[in-house]
Amino acid sequence: MNGRGARGPASDRQRPRGQRRPPKPAPGVAARIAVVAALHAVTANHRPADTVLDDPSGPFATLEPRERALARAILGIALRRHGQIRDALGRFLDKALPKKSGPLGSILEVAAAQILFMDVADHAAVSIAVDLAGQDRDAQHFKGLANAVLRRLAEGRDAILADQDEAVLNTPRWLSTSWTAAYGAESALSIALAHLEEAPLDLTARSDAAALAERLGGTLLPTGTVRLLPGGAIDALDGFAEGAFWVQDAAAALPARLLGDVAGRAVADLCAAPGGKTLQLAAAGALVTAVDHSAERLKRVEQNLARTGLSARLVTADALAFDPGELYDAVLLDAPCSASGTIRRHPDVALLKRPADVAALAELQRKLLARAVSLLRPGGILVYSTCSLEPAEGEAQAEWALRTLPLSPSPMQPAEIGGLDALCRGGYLRSLPSDLPADEPRLSGLDGFFAARFVKN
Ligand SMILES: C[S@@+](CC[C@H](N)C(=O)[O-])C[C@H]1O[C@@H](n2cnc3c(N)ncnc32)[C@H](O)[C@@H]1O
């Protein structure tokens, strides 16, 4: 969006002396302004939602906690149900919106997210949207259109929702084609449906997972993860400040465990930030060297280590050029990937990623695999993992590594991951968002993850 009229009020410092403070937006309006800007940043400027949410000069930065929580909820739905929202709006638009309509598209989508999927009064969603359009130089010409479309949407809501195929509409075709080929039509559908639910809050305990589950009233999964319902401030949870846990999806916590007993062993954690696996390895007594090329992201690892009282050597470097002059007992390569396994947690991934990204990342992953092997002593263990559902970033890479690099397979056993047979596919770890179902959808599922273990010849 061009932001005119949709920006927050100027700070007191910037305001000329004597000028009156502009009126504070009515409750809920600041949240909608921020969501419109954030949605536009994702869909038009292709920025990952997390970078927009965390941007200190971004649209969420000045929101008060209550507005922020509302804005996050609306943005989450607008991204997760983006295909349905666009389909629904399209039913009332004869043609594409004019190019010179400013943030009108995002304003309509944000209002539609509320009308279709949230417990918000229709008239409030419509009137705020029309007001926001009115405040923008370009969108103001379409106030009438916005009003008419959104009113008709509210009237037709039930019939539209009954008519839509939510799994199809919210899943890009190339992803459903890939999942159908890899896992079958039934599983592809289950994955798409799992993506419509918010993911649970998963925690890894620094030491005693059972005690942490009891302390927080969470569920202890067979894999050792403590699971809570999503929502609420993580830093307000009992034990956060003292570093009793860190946030980590239950599937993301499995690859580090495949390295076995690492106490006293030299382990390189390549592509380590924000450090969930570094913390696991350090907590298990490994001498960890955590490598990431992003100094910014390594700061998060540093903060997490400080909070949990754990230690690791942090190295800012391109893993492809990392040359420590020593060999490691084990290497964990949690490679950069399309992240298509994390769509439940990051619904923007479905909107931002393209098949070409998978191809480019697969090439990088092979280079990183070769580098990882060169850092291992003979007999050392390599675990390669990605949070992707695409076999091109998982199984195909493991098969390539076995054909090309001095590696032997080391198939994993279900007992190593809490006895979850279903996740042990062909000796590899392969989790799907539809795995580990529970009665409460928001306590169900896992990130889509792949991991393979090898021994260096
Ligand atoms: C999937 S994330 C890693 C998540 C992390 N292992 C964890 O458990 O928290 C991938 C990371 O790879 C890093 N990365 C990407 N390319 C890299 C490279 N060539 N060398 C080092 N790090 C790289 C990114 O900065 C990012 O932090």
Coordinates of C-alpha atoms and ligand atoms in Angstrom, one line a residue:
M1 CA 0.0 0.0 0.0
N2 CA 1.2 3.5 -0.5
G3 CA 0.3 4.2 3.2
R4 CA -1.2 7.7 2.7
G5 CA -3.8 8.1 5.3
A6 CA -3.2 4.6 6.6
R7 CA -0.2 5.5 8.7
G8 CA -0.3 5.8 12.5
P9 CA -0.2 9.3 14.0
A10 CA 3.0 11.3 13.9
S11 CA 5.0 11.1 17.1
D12 CA 5.0 14.1 19.4
R13 CA 8.6 14.8 18.6
Q14 CA 7.8 15.2 14.9
R15 CA 4.7 17.3 15.4
P16 CA 5.2 21.1 15.0
R17 CA 4.9 23.0 18.3
G18 CA 1.3 24.1 19.0
Q19 CA -0.3 21.6 16.6
R20 CA -3.0 19.5 18.2
R21 CA -2.5 15.8 18.6
P22 CA -4.5 14.0 15.8
P23 CA -7.4 12.0 17.1
K24 CA -6.6 8.5 18.2
P25 CA -8.2 6.0 15.9
A26 CA -11.4 4.4 17.3
P27 CA -10.8 1.0 19.0
G28 CA -9.9 -1.6 16.4
V29 CA -9.1 0.8 13.6
A30 CA -5.4 0.9 14.3
A31 CA -5.3 -2.9 14.1
R32 CA -7.1 -2.9 10.7
I33 CA -4.7 -0.2 9.4
A34 CA -1.8 -2.4 10.4
V35 CA -3.2 -5.5 8.9
V36 CA -4.0 -3.8 5.6
A37 CA -0.3 -2.6 5.4
A38 CA 1.1 -6.0 6.4
L39 CA -1.1 -8.0 4.0
H40 CA -0.1 -5.7 1.2
A41 CA 3.6 -6.1 2.1
V42 CA 3.2 -9.9 1.9
T43 CA 1.0 -10.2 -1.2
A44 CA 2.2 -7.3 -3.3
N45 CA 5.8 -6.8 -2.1
H46 CA 6.5 -10.5 -1.4
R47 CA 7.8 -9.9 2.1
P48 CA 7.6 -12.8 4.6
A49 CA 5.0 -12.0 7.3
D50 CA 7.4 -12.5 10.2
T51 CA 9.7 -9.8 8.9
V52 CA 6.8 -7.4 8.6
L53 CA 5.5 -8.2 12.1
D54 CA 9.0 -7.9 13.7
D55 CA 10.0 -4.7 11.7
P56 CA 10.7 -2.0 14.3
S57 CA 9.5 0.6 11.9
G58 CA 6.7 -1.6 10.4
P59 CA 2.9 -1.4 10.7
F60 CA 2.7 -3.5 13.9
A61 CA 5.5 -1.7 15.8
T62 CA 3.3 1.0 17.5
L63 CA 0.2 -1.1 18.2
E64 CA -0.9 -1.5 21.8
P65 CA -1.0 -5.1 23.0
R66 CA -4.8 -5.5 22.5
E67 CA -4.8 -4.0 19.0
R68 CA -1.7 -6.1 18.2
A69 CA -3.4 -9.3 19.2
L70 CA -6.4 -8.5 17.1
A71 CA -4.2 -7.5 14.2
R72 CA -2.3 -10.8 14.4
A73 CA -5.5 -12.8 14.4
I74 CA -7.0 -11.0 11.4
L75 CA -3.7 -11.2 9.4
G76 CA -3.4 -14.9 10.3
I77 CA -6.9 -15.6 8.8
A78 CA -6.4 -13.3 5.8
L79 CA -3.2 -15.3 4.9
R80 CA -4.5 -18.8 5.8
R81 CA -7.8 -18.4 4.0
H82 CA -6.5 -16.2 1.2
G83 CA -7.7 -18.4 -1.6
Q84 CA -11.2 -18.5 -0.2
I85 CA -11.3 -14.8 0.4
R86 CA -10.2 -13.9 -3.1
D87 CA -12.7 -16.4 -4.5
A88 CA -15.5 -14.9 -2.4
L89 CA -14.7 -11.3 -3.3
G90 CA -14.3 -12.3 -7.0
R91 CA -18.0 -13.3 -7.0
F92 CA -19.0 -9.6 -6.6
L93 CA -16.3 -8.0 -8.8
D94 CA -16.9 -8.0 -12.6
K95 CA -13.3 -7.3 -13.4
A96 CA -9.9 -7.0 -11.7
L97 CA -9.5 -3.9 -9.4
P98 CA -8.0 -1.0 -11.3
K99 CA -4.2 -0.6 -11.0
K100 CA -4.5 2.8 -9.5
S101 CA -6.7 1.8 -6.5
G102 CA -4.0 2.0 -3.8
P103 CA -4.5 -0.5 -1.0
L104 CA -8.1 -1.2 -2.0
G105 CA -7.5 -4.9 -2.6
S106 CA -5.9 -5.5 0.8
I107 CA -8.7 -3.4 2.5
L108 CA -11.3 -5.6 0.9
E109 CA -9.4 -8.8 1.8
V110 CA -9.0 -7.7 5.4
A111 CA -12.7 -6.9 5.7
A112 CA -13.6 -10.2 4.0
A113 CA -11.4 -12.2 6.4
Q114 CA -13.5 -10.7 9.3
I115 CA -16.9 -11.1 7.6
L116 CA -16.3 -14.7 6.5
F117 CA -14.3 -16.2 9.3
M118 CA -14.4 -14.0 12.4
D119 CA -16.8 -13.1 15.2
V120 CA -16.8 -9.5 14.2
A121 CA -20.0 -7.5 13.6
D122 CA -20.4 -7.2 9.8
H123 CA -21.3 -3.5 9.9
A124 CA -18.1 -2.7 11.9
A125 CA -15.9 -4.6 9.4
V126 CA -17.6 -2.9 6.4
S127 CA -17.6 0.6 7.8
I128 CA -13.9 0.5 8.9
A129 CA -13.0 -0.8 5.5
V130 CA -14.9 2.0 3.7
D131 CA -13.4 4.6 6.0
L132 CA -9.9 3.2 5.3
A133 CA -10.5 3.4 1.6
G134 CA -11.8 7.0 2.1
Q135 CA -8.5 8.0 3.7
D136 CA -6.3 6.9 0.7
R137 CA -5.8 9.2 -2.3
D138 CA -6.3 6.4 -4.8
A139 CA -8.7 4.0 -3.0
Q140 CA -11.1 6.9 -2.0
H141 CA -12.6 6.7 -5.5
F142 CA -13.8 3.2 -4.8
K143 CA -15.5 3.7 -1.4
G144 CA -18.9 3.0 -3.0
L145 CA -17.6 -0.2 -4.6
A146 CA -16.1 -1.3 -1.3
N147 CA -19.3 -0.7 0.5
A148 CA -21.4 -2.6 -2.1
V149 CA -19.1 -5.5 -2.4
L150 CA -18.7 -6.1 1.3
R151 CA -22.4 -5.7 2.1
R152 CA -23.2 -8.3 -0.5
L153 CA -20.5 -10.5 0.8
A154 CA -22.0 -10.4 4.3
E155 CA -25.4 -11.2 2.9
G156 CA -24.2 -14.1 0.9
R157 CA -21.7 -15.4 3.5
D158 CA -23.3 -18.7 4.4
A159 CA -24.1 -19.7 0.8
I160 CA -20.6 -18.8 -0.4
L161 CA -18.9 -20.8 2.4
A162 CA -21.1 -23.8 1.7
D163 CA -20.2 -23.6 -1.9
Q164 CA -16.4 -23.4 -1.5
D165 CA -13.9 -26.2 -1.4
E166 CA -11.6 -24.8 1.3
A167 CA -8.8 -27.3 0.8
V168 CA -8.6 -26.7 -2.9
L169 CA -8.9 -22.9 -2.8
N170 CA -6.3 -22.3 -0.1
T171 CA -3.7 -24.6 -1.5
P172 CA -1.6 -23.5 -4.6
R173 CA -2.0 -26.1 -7.3
W174 CA 1.7 -26.9 -7.6
L175 CA 1.8 -27.8 -4.0
S176 CA -1.2 -30.1 -4.0
T177 CA 0.1 -31.7 -7.2
S178 CA 3.5 -32.4 -5.5
W179 CA 1.8 -33.7 -2.3
T180 CA -0.6 -36.0 -4.3
A181 CA 2.4 -37.4 -6.2
A182 CA 4.4 -38.0 -3.1
Y183 CA 1.8 -39.0 -0.5
G184 CA -1.4 -39.9 -2.4
A185 CA -4.6 -37.9 -2.8
E186 CA -6.0 -38.7 0.6
S187 CA -2.9 -37.5 2.5
A188 CA -2.6 -34.5 0.2
L189 CA -6.2 -33.5 1.2
S190 CA -5.4 -34.1 4.9
I191 CA -2.3 -31.9 4.7
A192 CA -4.3 -29.1 3.0
L193 CA -7.0 -29.4 5.7
A194 CA -4.4 -29.4 8.5
H195 CA -3.1 -26.1 7.2
L196 CA -6.4 -24.4 7.9
E197 CA -5.9 -24.8 11.7
E198 CA -3.6 -22.7 13.8
A199 CA -0.7 -24.8 15.0
P200 CA -0.3 -25.7 18.7
L201 CA 2.4 -24.1 20.8
D202 CA 5.2 -26.7 21.2
L203 CA 7.9 -26.4 23.7
T204 CA 11.1 -28.3 24.3
A205 CA 12.1 -28.6 27.9
R206 CA 15.7 -27.8 28.9
S207 CA 15.7 -30.8 31.2
D208 CA 12.6 -32.4 32.6
A209 CA 9.8 -32.5 30.0
A210 CA 7.3 -34.3 32.2
A211 CA 7.8 -31.7 35.0
L212 CA 7.4 -28.9 32.5
A213 CA 4.2 -30.4 31.1
E214 CA 2.7 -30.6 34.6
R215 CA 3.9 -27.1 35.5
L216 CA 2.2 -25.5 32.4
G217 CA -0.8 -27.9 32.2
G218 CA 0.4 -29.1 28.8
T219 CA 0.4 -32.4 27.1
L220 CA 3.5 -34.5 27.0
L221 CA 3.9 -36.0 23.5
P222 CA 5.5 -39.4 23.1
T223 CA 8.5 -37.6 21.5
G224 CA 9.1 -35.5 24.6
T225 CA 7.6 -32.2 23.4
V226 CA 5.3 -30.3 25.7
R227 CA 2.2 -29.2 23.8
L228 CA -0.1 -26.3 24.7
L229 CA -3.0 -24.5 22.9
P230 CA -1.8 -21.6 20.7
G231 CA -2.3 -18.0 21.8
G232 CA -1.0 -15.9 24.7
A233 CA 2.4 -14.4 25.3
I234 CA 5.2 -16.9 25.4
D235 CA 7.4 -14.8 27.6
A236 CA 4.6 -14.7 30.2
L237 CA 4.6 -18.5 30.6
D238 CA 5.9 -19.9 33.9
G239 CA 9.5 -20.8 33.5
F240 CA 10.3 -18.7 30.4
A241 CA 12.5 -16.2 32.1
E242 CA 14.5 -18.9 33.9
G243 CA 15.0 -20.7 30.5
A244 CA 13.1 -23.8 31.4
F245 CA 12.1 -24.3 27.7
W246 CA 12.2 -22.9 24.2
V247 CA 9.6 -22.9 21.5
Q248 CA 10.1 -25.6 18.9
D249 CA 7.7 -27.6 16.8
A250 CA 7.5 -31.2 17.9
A251 CA 8.8 -32.4 14.4
A252 CA 11.6 -29.9 14.4
A253 CA 12.8 -31.3 17.7
L254 CA 13.4 -34.8 16.2
P255 CA 16.4 -34.4 13.9
A256 CA 18.8 -33.5 16.7
R257 CA 17.7 -36.6 18.6
L258 CA 18.8 -38.7 15.7
L259 CA 22.4 -37.9 16.5
G260 CA 22.0 -40.2 19.5
D261 CA 24.1 -39.6 22.6
V262 CA 26.2 -36.5 21.9
A263 CA 27.5 -35.8 25.4
G264 CA 31.1 -34.7 25.2
R265 CA 31.1 -35.0 21.3
A266 CA 32.1 -32.2 18.9
V267 CA 29.0 -31.4 16.9
A268 CA 28.7 -28.8 14.1
D269 CA 25.2 -27.4 13.7
L270 CA 25.2 -25.9 10.2
C271 CA 22.5 -23.4 9.4
A272 CA 21.8 -23.1 13.1
A273 CA 19.7 -19.9 13.7
P274 CA 17.4 -19.3 15.5
G275 CA 18.9 -22.1 17.4
G276 CA 16.3 -24.7 18.5
K277 CA 18.5 -27.6 17.5
T278 CA 21.7 -25.8 18.9
L279 CA 19.9 -25.6 22.3
Q280 CA 18.9 -29.3 22.2
L281 CA 22.4 -30.4 21.4
A282 CA 23.9 -28.1 24.1
A283 CA 21.4 -29.4 26.6
A284 CA 22.4 -32.9 25.8
G285 CA 26.0 -32.1 26.6
A286 CA 27.5 -31.7 23.1
L287 CA 30.4 -29.3 22.4
V288 CA 28.4 -27.4 19.7
T289 CA 29.7 -25.1 17.0
A290 CA 26.7 -23.3 15.6
V291 CA 27.2 -21.8 12.1
D292 CA 24.9 -19.5 10.3
H293 CA 25.5 -16.9 7.7
S294 CA 23.1 -14.4 9.2
A295 CA 24.7 -12.4 12.1
E296 CA 21.2 -11.0 12.8
R297 CA 19.7 -14.4 13.2
L298 CA 22.6 -15.7 15.2
K299 CA 21.8 -12.9 17.8
R300 CA 18.6 -14.9 18.4
V301 CA 20.7 -18.0 19.2
E302 CA 22.8 -15.9 21.5
Q303 CA 19.8 -14.6 23.4
N304 CA 18.3 -18.1 23.6
L305 CA 21.6 -19.5 25.0
A306 CA 21.8 -16.7 27.5
R307 CA 18.2 -17.3 28.7
T308 CA 18.6 -21.0 29.0
G309 CA 22.1 -20.9 30.5
L310 CA 23.4 -23.2 27.8
S311 CA 26.6 -22.7 25.8
A312 CA 27.8 -23.1 22.2
R313 CA 30.4 -21.6 20.0
L314 CA 28.7 -19.3 17.5
V315 CA 30.3 -18.7 14.1
T316 CA 28.9 -16.2 11.5
A317 CA 29.9 -17.8 8.2
D318 CA 28.7 -19.2 5.0
A319 CA 28.6 -22.9 5.7
L320 CA 29.9 -23.5 2.2
A321 CA 33.1 -21.7 3.1
F322 CA 33.3 -22.7 6.8
D323 CA 36.7 -24.3 7.4
P324 CA 37.5 -24.8 11.1
G325 CA 40.6 -26.9 10.5
E326 CA 39.2 -29.8 12.5
L327 CA 36.8 -32.6 11.9
Y328 CA 33.6 -33.2 13.9
D329 CA 32.1 -36.3 15.5
A330 CA 28.7 -35.3 14.1
V331 CA 27.2 -32.7 11.8
L332 CA 23.6 -31.6 11.8
L333 CA 22.7 -29.9 8.5
D334 CA 19.2 -28.3 8.9
A335 CA 19.3 -26.8 5.5
P336 CA 17.6 -23.7 4.1
C337 CA 14.5 -24.9 2.2
S338 CA 11.1 -23.9 0.9
A339 CA 9.6 -24.3 4.4
S340 CA 6.5 -25.8 2.9
G341 CA 6.2 -28.0 5.9
T342 CA 5.6 -25.0 8.1
I343 CA 2.5 -23.6 6.4
R344 CA 0.4 -24.1 9.5
R345 CA 2.7 -21.8 11.4
H346 CA 3.5 -19.5 8.5
P347 CA 0.6 -19.4 6.1
D348 CA 2.4 -16.8 4.0
V349 CA 4.7 -19.5 2.8
A350 CA 1.9 -20.9 0.5
L351 CA 1.6 -17.5 -1.1
L352 CA 5.2 -16.6 -1.4
K353 CA 7.0 -19.8 -2.6
R354 CA 7.2 -21.0 -6.2
P355 CA 8.5 -24.2 -7.8
A356 CA 11.6 -22.3 -8.9
D357 CA 12.5 -21.7 -5.3
V358 CA 12.5 -25.4 -4.6
A359 CA 14.8 -26.1 -7.6
A360 CA 17.2 -23.3 -6.5
L361 CA 17.2 -24.5 -2.9
A362 CA 17.7 -28.1 -3.9
E363 CA 20.9 -27.1 -5.6
L364 CA 22.2 -25.2 -2.6
Q365 CA 21.2 -28.2 -0.3
R366 CA 23.4 -30.5 -2.4
K367 CA 26.4 -28.2 -2.0
L368 CA 25.8 -27.9 1.7
L369 CA 25.5 -31.7 2.0
A370 CA 28.9 -32.1 0.3
R371 CA 30.4 -29.5 2.6
A372 CA 28.9 -31.1 5.7
V373 CA 30.5 -34.5 4.8
S374 CA 33.9 -32.9 4.4
L375 CA 33.7 -31.6 8.0
L376 CA 33.1 -35.1 9.4
R377 CA 35.6 -37.6 10.7
P378 CA 35.4 -41.1 9.2
G379 CA 32.7 -42.9 11.2
G380 CA 31.1 -39.6 12.1
I381 CA 27.3 -39.1 11.9
L382 CA 25.5 -36.7 9.6
V383 CA 21.9 -35.8 10.0
Y384 CA 20.4 -33.8 7.1
S385 CA 17.0 -32.2 7.7
T386 CA 14.5 -29.8 6.0
C387 CA 11.1 -28.4 7.1
S388 CA 9.8 -29.1 3.6
L389 CA 7.1 -31.4 2.3
E390 CA 8.7 -31.5 -1.1
P391 CA 10.6 -34.8 -1.8
A392 CA 13.0 -32.8 -4.0
E393 CA 14.3 -31.3 -0.7
G394 CA 14.1 -34.5 1.3
E395 CA 14.1 -38.1 0.0
A396 CA 15.6 -37.2 -3.3
Q397 CA 18.5 -35.4 -1.6
A398 CA 19.2 -38.3 0.7
E399 CA 19.3 -40.7 -2.3
W400 CA 21.5 -38.3 -4.2
A401 CA 23.9 -38.0 -1.2
L402 CA 24.1 -41.8 -0.9
R403 CA 24.9 -42.1 -4.6
T404 CA 27.4 -39.2 -4.7
L405 CA 29.1 -38.7 -1.3
P406 CA 31.2 -41.1 0.9
L407 CA 28.2 -42.0 3.1
S408 CA 26.4 -45.1 4.2
P409 CA 22.8 -45.1 5.3
S410 CA 21.9 -45.3 9.0
P411 CA 18.2 -45.9 9.0
M412 CA 16.3 -44.6 12.0
Q413 CA 14.1 -46.7 14.2
P414 CA 10.6 -45.6 15.5
A415 CA 11.9 -46.1 19.1
E416 CA 14.2 -43.1 18.6
I417 CA 11.2 -40.8 18.1
G418 CA 8.9 -42.0 20.8
G419 CA 7.7 -45.1 19.0
L420 CA 5.9 -43.1 16.3
D421 CA 6.0 -45.7 13.5
A422 CA 4.0 -43.6 11.1
L423 CA 6.8 -41.0 11.0
C424 CA 9.5 -43.5 10.1
R425 CA 9.1 -43.8 6.4
G426 CA 11.7 -46.0 4.5
G427 CA 14.3 -45.4 7.3
Y428 CA 13.9 -41.7 7.0
L429 CA 12.0 -39.3 9.3
R430 CA 9.0 -37.9 7.3
S431 CA 6.3 -36.1 9.2
L432 CA 3.2 -34.6 7.7
P433 CA 1.0 -31.8 9.1
S434 CA -1.8 -34.3 9.3
D435 CA 0.2 -36.7 11.6
L436 CA -0.4 -37.0 15.3
P437 CA -4.1 -36.1 15.2
A438 CA -5.9 -35.1 18.4
D439 CA -9.6 -34.4 19.2
E440 CA -8.9 -30.7 19.5
P441 CA -7.6 -29.5 16.1
R442 CA -5.4 -26.9 17.6
L443 CA -3.6 -29.6 19.6
S444 CA -3.1 -31.7 16.4
G445 CA -0.4 -32.2 13.8
L446 CA 3.2 -31.6 13.2
D447 CA 5.3 -29.5 10.9
G448 CA 6.2 -31.3 7.7
F449 CA 9.7 -32.4 8.3
F450 CA 12.3 -34.7 6.6
A451 CA 15.5 -36.1 8.2
A452 CA 18.0 -38.7 7.0
R453 CA 20.9 -40.1 9.0
F454 CA 24.2 -41.3 7.4
V455 CA 27.6 -42.5 8.6
K456 CA 30.7 -41.2 6.9
N457 CA 32.7 -44.0 5.2
Ligands
LIG1 C1 15.8 -23.8 8.5 S1 16.7 -22.5 9.1 C2 17.6 -23.2 10.4 C3 16.8 -23.5 11.7 C4 17.6 -23.9 12.8 N1 18.4 -25.0 12.5 C5 16.8 -24.2 14.1 O1 16.7 -25.3 14.5 O2 16.4 -23.2 14.8 C6 17.9 -22.2 8.0 C7 19.1 -21.3 8.4 O3 20.1 -21.4 7.4 C8 20.8 -20.2 7.3 N2 21.6 -20.3 6.0 C9 21.1 -20.3 4.8 N3 22.1 -20.4 3.9 C10 23.2 -20.5 4.6 C11 24.6 -20.7 4.3 N4 25.0 -20.8 3.0 N5 25.5 -20.8 5.3 C12 25.1 -20.7 6.6 N6 23.8 -20.5 7.0 C13 22.9 -20.5 6.0 C14 19.7 -19.2 7.4 O4 20.2 -17.9 7.8 C15 18.7 -19.8 8.4 O5 19.0 -19.3 9.7

